[in-house]
CSV table of C-alpha atoms in Angstrom, one decimal:
chain,number,residue,atom,x,y,z
A,77,SER,CA,-16.8,-27.6,-29.8
A,78,GLN,CA,-18.8,-28.9,-26.8
A,79,GLN,CA,-17.0,-30.7,-24.1
A,80,GLY,CA,-20.0,-32.7,-23.0
A,81,GLU,CA,-22.3,-34.6,-25.3
A,82,GLU,CA,-25.4,-36.2,-24.1
A,83,ASP,CA,-27.0,-39.4,-25.5
A,84,PRO,CA,-29.7,-39.9,-26.4
A,85,GLN,CA,-30.9,-36.5,-27.5
A,86,ALA,CA,-34.5,-37.4,-26.7
A,87,LEU,CA,-36.0,-40.1,-24.6
A,88,SER,CA,-39.7,-41.1,-24.1
A,89,ILE,CA,-40.7,-43.5,-21.4
A,90,GLN,CA,-43.8,-44.5,-19.3
A,91,GLU,CA,-44.2,-43.4,-15.7
A,92,GLY,CA,-42.6,-45.9,-13.4
A,93,GLU,CA,-39.8,-46.9,-15.8
A,94,ASN,CA,-36.2,-46.0,-15.3
A,95,ALA,CA,-34.5,-43.4,-17.5
A,96,THR,CA,-30.8,-43.4,-18.3
A,97,MET,CA,-28.9,-40.6,-19.9
A,98,ASN,CA,-25.2,-40.6,-20.9
A,99,CYS,CA,-22.6,-37.9,-21.2
A,100,SER,CA,-19.2,-38.1,-22.9
A,101,TYR,CA,-16.5,-35.5,-22.6
A,102,LYS,CA,-13.1,-34.9,-24.1
A,103,THR,CA,-10.6,-33.5,-21.6
A,104,SER,CA,-9.6,-34.1,-17.9
A,105,ILE,CA,-12.1,-32.7,-15.5
A,106,ASN,CA,-12.3,-31.4,-11.9
A,107,ASN,CA,-15.9,-32.4,-11.7
A,108,LEU,CA,-19.0,-33.1,-13.7
A,109,GLN,CA,-22.4,-31.7,-12.9
A,110,TRP,CA,-25.9,-32.6,-14.0
A,111,TYR,CA,-28.7,-30.0,-14.3
A,112,ARG,CA,-32.4,-30.2,-15.1
A,113,GLN,CA,-34.3,-27.6,-17.0
A,114,ASN,CA,-38.1,-27.5,-17.2
A,115,SER,CA,-39.5,-25.9,-20.4
A,116,GLY,CA,-39.0,-22.1,-20.3
A,117,ARG,CA,-37.3,-22.1,-16.9
A,118,GLY,CA,-33.9,-21.8,-15.4
A,119,LEU,CA,-31.5,-24.6,-14.6
A,120,VAL,CA,-31.7,-26.6,-11.4
A,121,HIS,CA,-28.7,-28.3,-10.1
A,122,LEU,CA,-29.1,-32.1,-9.5
A,123,ILE,CA,-25.7,-33.7,-8.6
A,124,LEU,CA,-22.0,-32.7,-8.7
A,125,ILE,CA,-19.5,-35.6,-9.0
A,126,ARG,CA,-15.8,-35.1,-8.6
A,127,SER,CA,-13.1,-36.7,-10.6
A,128,ASN,CA,-12.1,-38.9,-7.8
A,129,GLU,CA,-15.6,-40.2,-7.2
A,130,ARG,CA,-17.2,-43.1,-9.1
A,131,GLU,CA,-20.9,-43.0,-8.0
A,132,LYS,CA,-23.2,-40.6,-6.2
A,133,HIS,CA,-26.9,-40.9,-5.2
A,134,SER,CA,-29.5,-38.4,-4.5
A,135,GLY,CA,-33.0,-39.7,-3.9
A,136,ARG,CA,-34.1,-41.4,-7.1
A,137,LEU,CA,-31.0,-40.1,-9.0
A,138,ARG,CA,-27.8,-42.1,-9.4
A,139,VAL,CA,-24.8,-40.7,-11.2
A,140,THR,CA,-21.7,-42.6,-12.3
A,141,LEU,CA,-18.4,-41.3,-13.6
A,142,ASP,CA,-15.8,-43.3,-15.5
A,143,THR,CA,-12.8,-41.0,-16.0
A,144,SER,CA,-11.0,-43.7,-18.0
A,145,LYS,CA,-13.8,-43.6,-20.6
A,146,LYS,CA,-14.5,-39.9,-20.1
A,147,SER,CA,-18.2,-40.6,-19.6
A,148,SER,CA,-20.9,-40.2,-17.0
A,149,SER,CA,-24.5,-41.5,-16.7
A,150,LEU,CA,-27.5,-40.2,-15.0
A,151,LEU,CA,-30.1,-42.8,-13.9
A,152,ILE,CA,-33.6,-41.7,-12.8
A,153,THR,CA,-35.4,-44.6,-11.2
A,154,ALA,CA,-39.2,-45.0,-10.9
A,155,SER,CA,-39.8,-42.0,-13.2
A,156,ARG,CA,-42.7,-39.6,-12.7
A,157,ALA,CA,-44.5,-37.3,-15.1
A,158,ALA,CA,-42.9,-34.4,-13.2
A,159,ASP,CA,-39.5,-35.6,-14.3
A,160,THR,CA,-40.3,-34.4,-17.8
A,161,ALA,CA,-37.6,-31.9,-18.6
A,162,SER,CA,-34.3,-31.4,-20.4
A,163,TYR,CA,-31.2,-32.8,-18.6
A,164,PHE,CA,-27.8,-31.3,-19.2
A,165,CYS,CA,-24.3,-32.5,-18.2
A,166,ALA,CA,-21.6,-29.8,-17.7
A,167,THR,CA,-17.9,-30.4,-17.1
A,168,ASP,CA,-15.5,-28.3,-15.1
A,169,ALA,CA,-12.4,-29.0,-17.0
A,170,ARG,CA,-9.0,-28.8,-15.4
A,171,ASN,CA,-7.0,-25.6,-16.3
A,172,ALA,CA,-10.3,-24.0,-17.5
A,173,GLY,CA,-10.7,-21.4,-14.8
A,174,ASN,CA,-13.8,-22.9,-13.1
A,175,MET,CA,-15.8,-22.6,-16.3
A,176,LEU,CA,-18.5,-25.1,-17.1
A,177,THR,CA,-19.0,-26.4,-20.6
A,178,PHE,CA,-22.5,-27.7,-21.3
A,179,GLY,CA,-23.7,-30.5,-23.6
A,180,GLY,CA,-26.7,-30.1,-25.8
A,181,GLY,CA,-29.0,-32.0,-23.4
A,182,THR,CA,-31.3,-34.9,-23.3
A,183,ARG,CA,-35.0,-34.1,-23.6
A,184,LEU,CA,-36.9,-36.6,-21.4
A,185,MET,CA,-40.6,-37.1,-21.6
A,186,VAL,CA,-42.4,-39.3,-19.0
A,187,LYS,CA,-45.9,-40.3,-20.1
A,188,PRO,CA,-48.5,-40.8,-17.3
B,178,ASN,CA,-31.9,-15.8,0.6
B,179,ALA,CA,-33.0,-14.9,-2.9
B,180,GLY,CA,-30.1,-16.8,-4.5
B,181,VAL,CA,-29.4,-15.5,-8.0
B,182,THR,CA,-31.8,-12.9,-9.5
B,183,GLN,CA,-31.9,-11.3,-12.9
B,184,THR,CA,-33.5,-8.2,-14.3
B,185,PRO,CA,-35.3,-7.7,-16.6
B,186,LYS,CA,-37.2,-11.0,-17.2
B,187,PHE,CA,-38.1,-10.1,-20.8
B,188,ARG,CA,-37.0,-7.4,-23.2
B,189,VAL,CA,-37.6,-6.5,-26.8
B,190,LEU,CA,-35.0,-4.4,-28.6
B,191,LYS,CA,-34.6,-2.9,-32.1
B,192,THR,CA,-31.4,-3.6,-34.0
B,193,GLY,CA,-28.7,-1.1,-32.9
B,194,GLN,CA,-30.2,-0.4,-29.5
B,195,SER,CA,-28.3,-1.0,-26.3
B,196,MET,CA,-29.2,-2.5,-23.0
B,197,THR,CA,-27.8,-3.8,-19.7
B,198,LEU,CA,-28.8,-7.0,-18.0
B,199,LEU,CA,-28.3,-7.1,-14.2
B,200,CYS,CA,-27.4,-10.2,-12.2
B,201,ALA,CA,-27.3,-10.2,-8.4
B,202,GLN,CA,-26.4,-12.9,-5.9
B,203,ASP,CA,-26.5,-13.0,-2.2
B,204,MET,CA,-24.4,-16.1,-1.5
B,205,ASN,CA,-21.1,-14.3,-1.3
B,206,HIS,CA,-19.8,-16.3,-4.3
B,207,GLU,CA,-16.5,-15.2,-5.9
B,208,TYR,CA,-17.3,-16.5,-9.4
B,209,MET,CA,-20.1,-15.2,-11.6
B,210,TYR,CA,-21.0,-16.1,-15.2
B,211,TRP,CA,-23.2,-15.1,-18.1
B,212,TYR,CA,-24.5,-17.7,-20.5
B,213,ARG,CA,-26.8,-17.7,-23.5
B,214,GLN,CA,-29.1,-20.5,-24.5
B,215,ASP,CA,-30.5,-20.8,-28.0
B,216,PRO,CA,-33.5,-23.0,-28.8
B,217,GLY,CA,-32.9,-26.7,-28.4
B,218,MET,CA,-29.3,-26.2,-27.3
B,219,GLY,CA,-27.2,-26.2,-24.2
B,220,LEU,CA,-25.7,-23.1,-22.6
B,221,ARG,CA,-22.7,-21.3,-23.9
B,222,LEU,CA,-20.5,-19.1,-21.8
B,223,ILE,CA,-20.3,-15.4,-22.8
B,224,HIS,CA,-18.1,-13.9,-20.0
B,225,TYR,CA,-17.3,-14.7,-16.5
B,226,SER,CA,-15.7,-13.1,-13.4
B,227,VAL,CA,-13.4,-14.7,-10.8
B,228,GLY,CA,-13.8,-11.8,-8.4
B,229,GLU,CA,-14.7,-8.2,-7.9
B,230,GLY,CA,-13.1,-6.0,-10.5
B,231,THR,CA,-12.1,-8.9,-12.8
B,232,THR,CA,-13.7,-10.3,-15.9
B,233,ALA,CA,-12.7,-12.7,-18.6
B,234,LYS,CA,-14.0,-13.9,-22.0
B,235,GLY,CA,-15.9,-17.2,-22.4
B,236,GLU,CA,-16.8,-19.1,-25.5
B,237,VAL,CA,-18.9,-16.5,-27.3
B,238,PRO,CA,-17.9,-13.0,-26.1
B,239,ASP,CA,-18.3,-11.0,-29.3
B,240,GLY,CA,-20.9,-8.2,-29.1
B,241,TYR,CA,-21.1,-8.2,-25.3
B,242,ASN,CA,-19.3,-6.4,-22.5
B,243,VAL,CA,-19.4,-7.1,-18.7
B,244,SER,CA,-18.5,-5.4,-15.5
B,245,ARG,CA,-18.2,-6.6,-11.9
B,246,LEU,CA,-17.9,-3.4,-9.8
B,247,LYS,CA,-19.4,-5.1,-6.7
B,248,LYS,CA,-18.9,-8.7,-5.6
B,249,GLN,CA,-22.7,-9.4,-5.6
B,250,ASN,CA,-23.4,-7.9,-9.0
B,251,PHE,CA,-22.5,-8.9,-12.6
B,252,LEU,CA,-23.7,-6.7,-15.5
B,253,LEU,CA,-23.9,-7.8,-19.1
B,254,GLY,CA,-24.1,-5.1,-21.7
B,255,LEU,CA,-25.1,-5.1,-25.4
B,256,GLU,CA,-23.8,-1.9,-27.0
B,257,SER,CA,-25.5,-2.4,-30.4
B,258,ALA,CA,-28.0,-5.3,-30.4
B,259,ALA,CA,-28.2,-7.6,-33.4
B,260,PRO,CA,-30.9,-10.2,-34.3
B,261,SER,CA,-28.3,-12.9,-33.7
B,262,GLN,CA,-28.3,-11.9,-30.0
B,263,THR,CA,-32.0,-13.0,-29.6
B,264,SER,CA,-31.7,-15.6,-27.0
B,265,VAL,CA,-32.3,-16.5,-23.3
B,266,TYR,CA,-29.6,-15.2,-21.0
B,267,PHE,CA,-28.7,-16.9,-17.8
B,268,CYS,CA,-26.5,-15.7,-15.0
B,269,ALA,CA,-24.9,-18.0,-12.5
B,270,SER,CA,-22.6,-17.8,-9.5
B,271,SER,CA,-20.4,-20.3,-7.6
B,272,SER,CA,-17.5,-20.9,-5.3
B,273,LEU,CA,-14.3,-22.4,-6.8
B,274,GLN,CA,-15.0,-25.9,-8.3
B,275,GLU,CA,-18.4,-26.0,-6.7
B,276,THR,CA,-22.0,-26.1,-7.9
B,277,GLN,CA,-23.1,-23.2,-10.1
B,278,TYR,CA,-26.4,-21.6,-9.1
B,279,PHE,CA,-28.5,-20.2,-11.9
B,280,GLY,CA,-30.9,-17.3,-12.1
B,281,PRO,CA,-34.3,-17.6,-13.8
B,282,GLY,CA,-33.2,-16.1,-17.1
B,283,THR,CA,-33.8,-13.1,-19.3
B,284,ARG,CA,-35.6,-13.5,-22.6
B,285,LEU,CA,-34.3,-11.1,-25.2
B,286,LEU,CA,-35.8,-10.5,-28.6
B,287,VAL,CA,-33.9,-8.3,-31.1
B,288,LEU,CA,-36.0,-7.1,-34.0
């Protein structure tokens, strides 16, 4: 079974709007990572947030982590057509030997 | 720095044929990983390595073998390819509990 599960599975918004994606997981983690994947391409790392952190920012990206609820969210502000991609959360679970477990992803479409 | 590179980029095999995928990283990372990604899904870990000369099974190891003879290289082998192994294969590397850096992927089609 997958450790991380993203919600929603698909999201369509207009350029300029904000996009929020959520990730839930099941076990204790060392960190949680968000990746972007453009169609037919490899994964690009966006943000790593550690279990003792609650929020991190990188440019237009904001990630929150709530370990009590075992959930994380990725917010993309002022979205652009170039943000169209699939977004995956991945968890580095404790006692899992530095392995990442990926969710199924959120497919984001930003319409110009 | 090239980061993580993978060869080949694309390959077509017939059922029963064998092949080796090569992953190379120039970041001096201890950890290396092989994942597969099927259409519309996330990545699933096949095998991984925590250092030169060591390998371990991931979530979906059956039908694959790996070797890590040099720190910078991680090889994934398919001894007898099956249509169920049609997928996109990604290699990644990292330091302990840090960001994993991914290669561009290898598309494999098994007929």
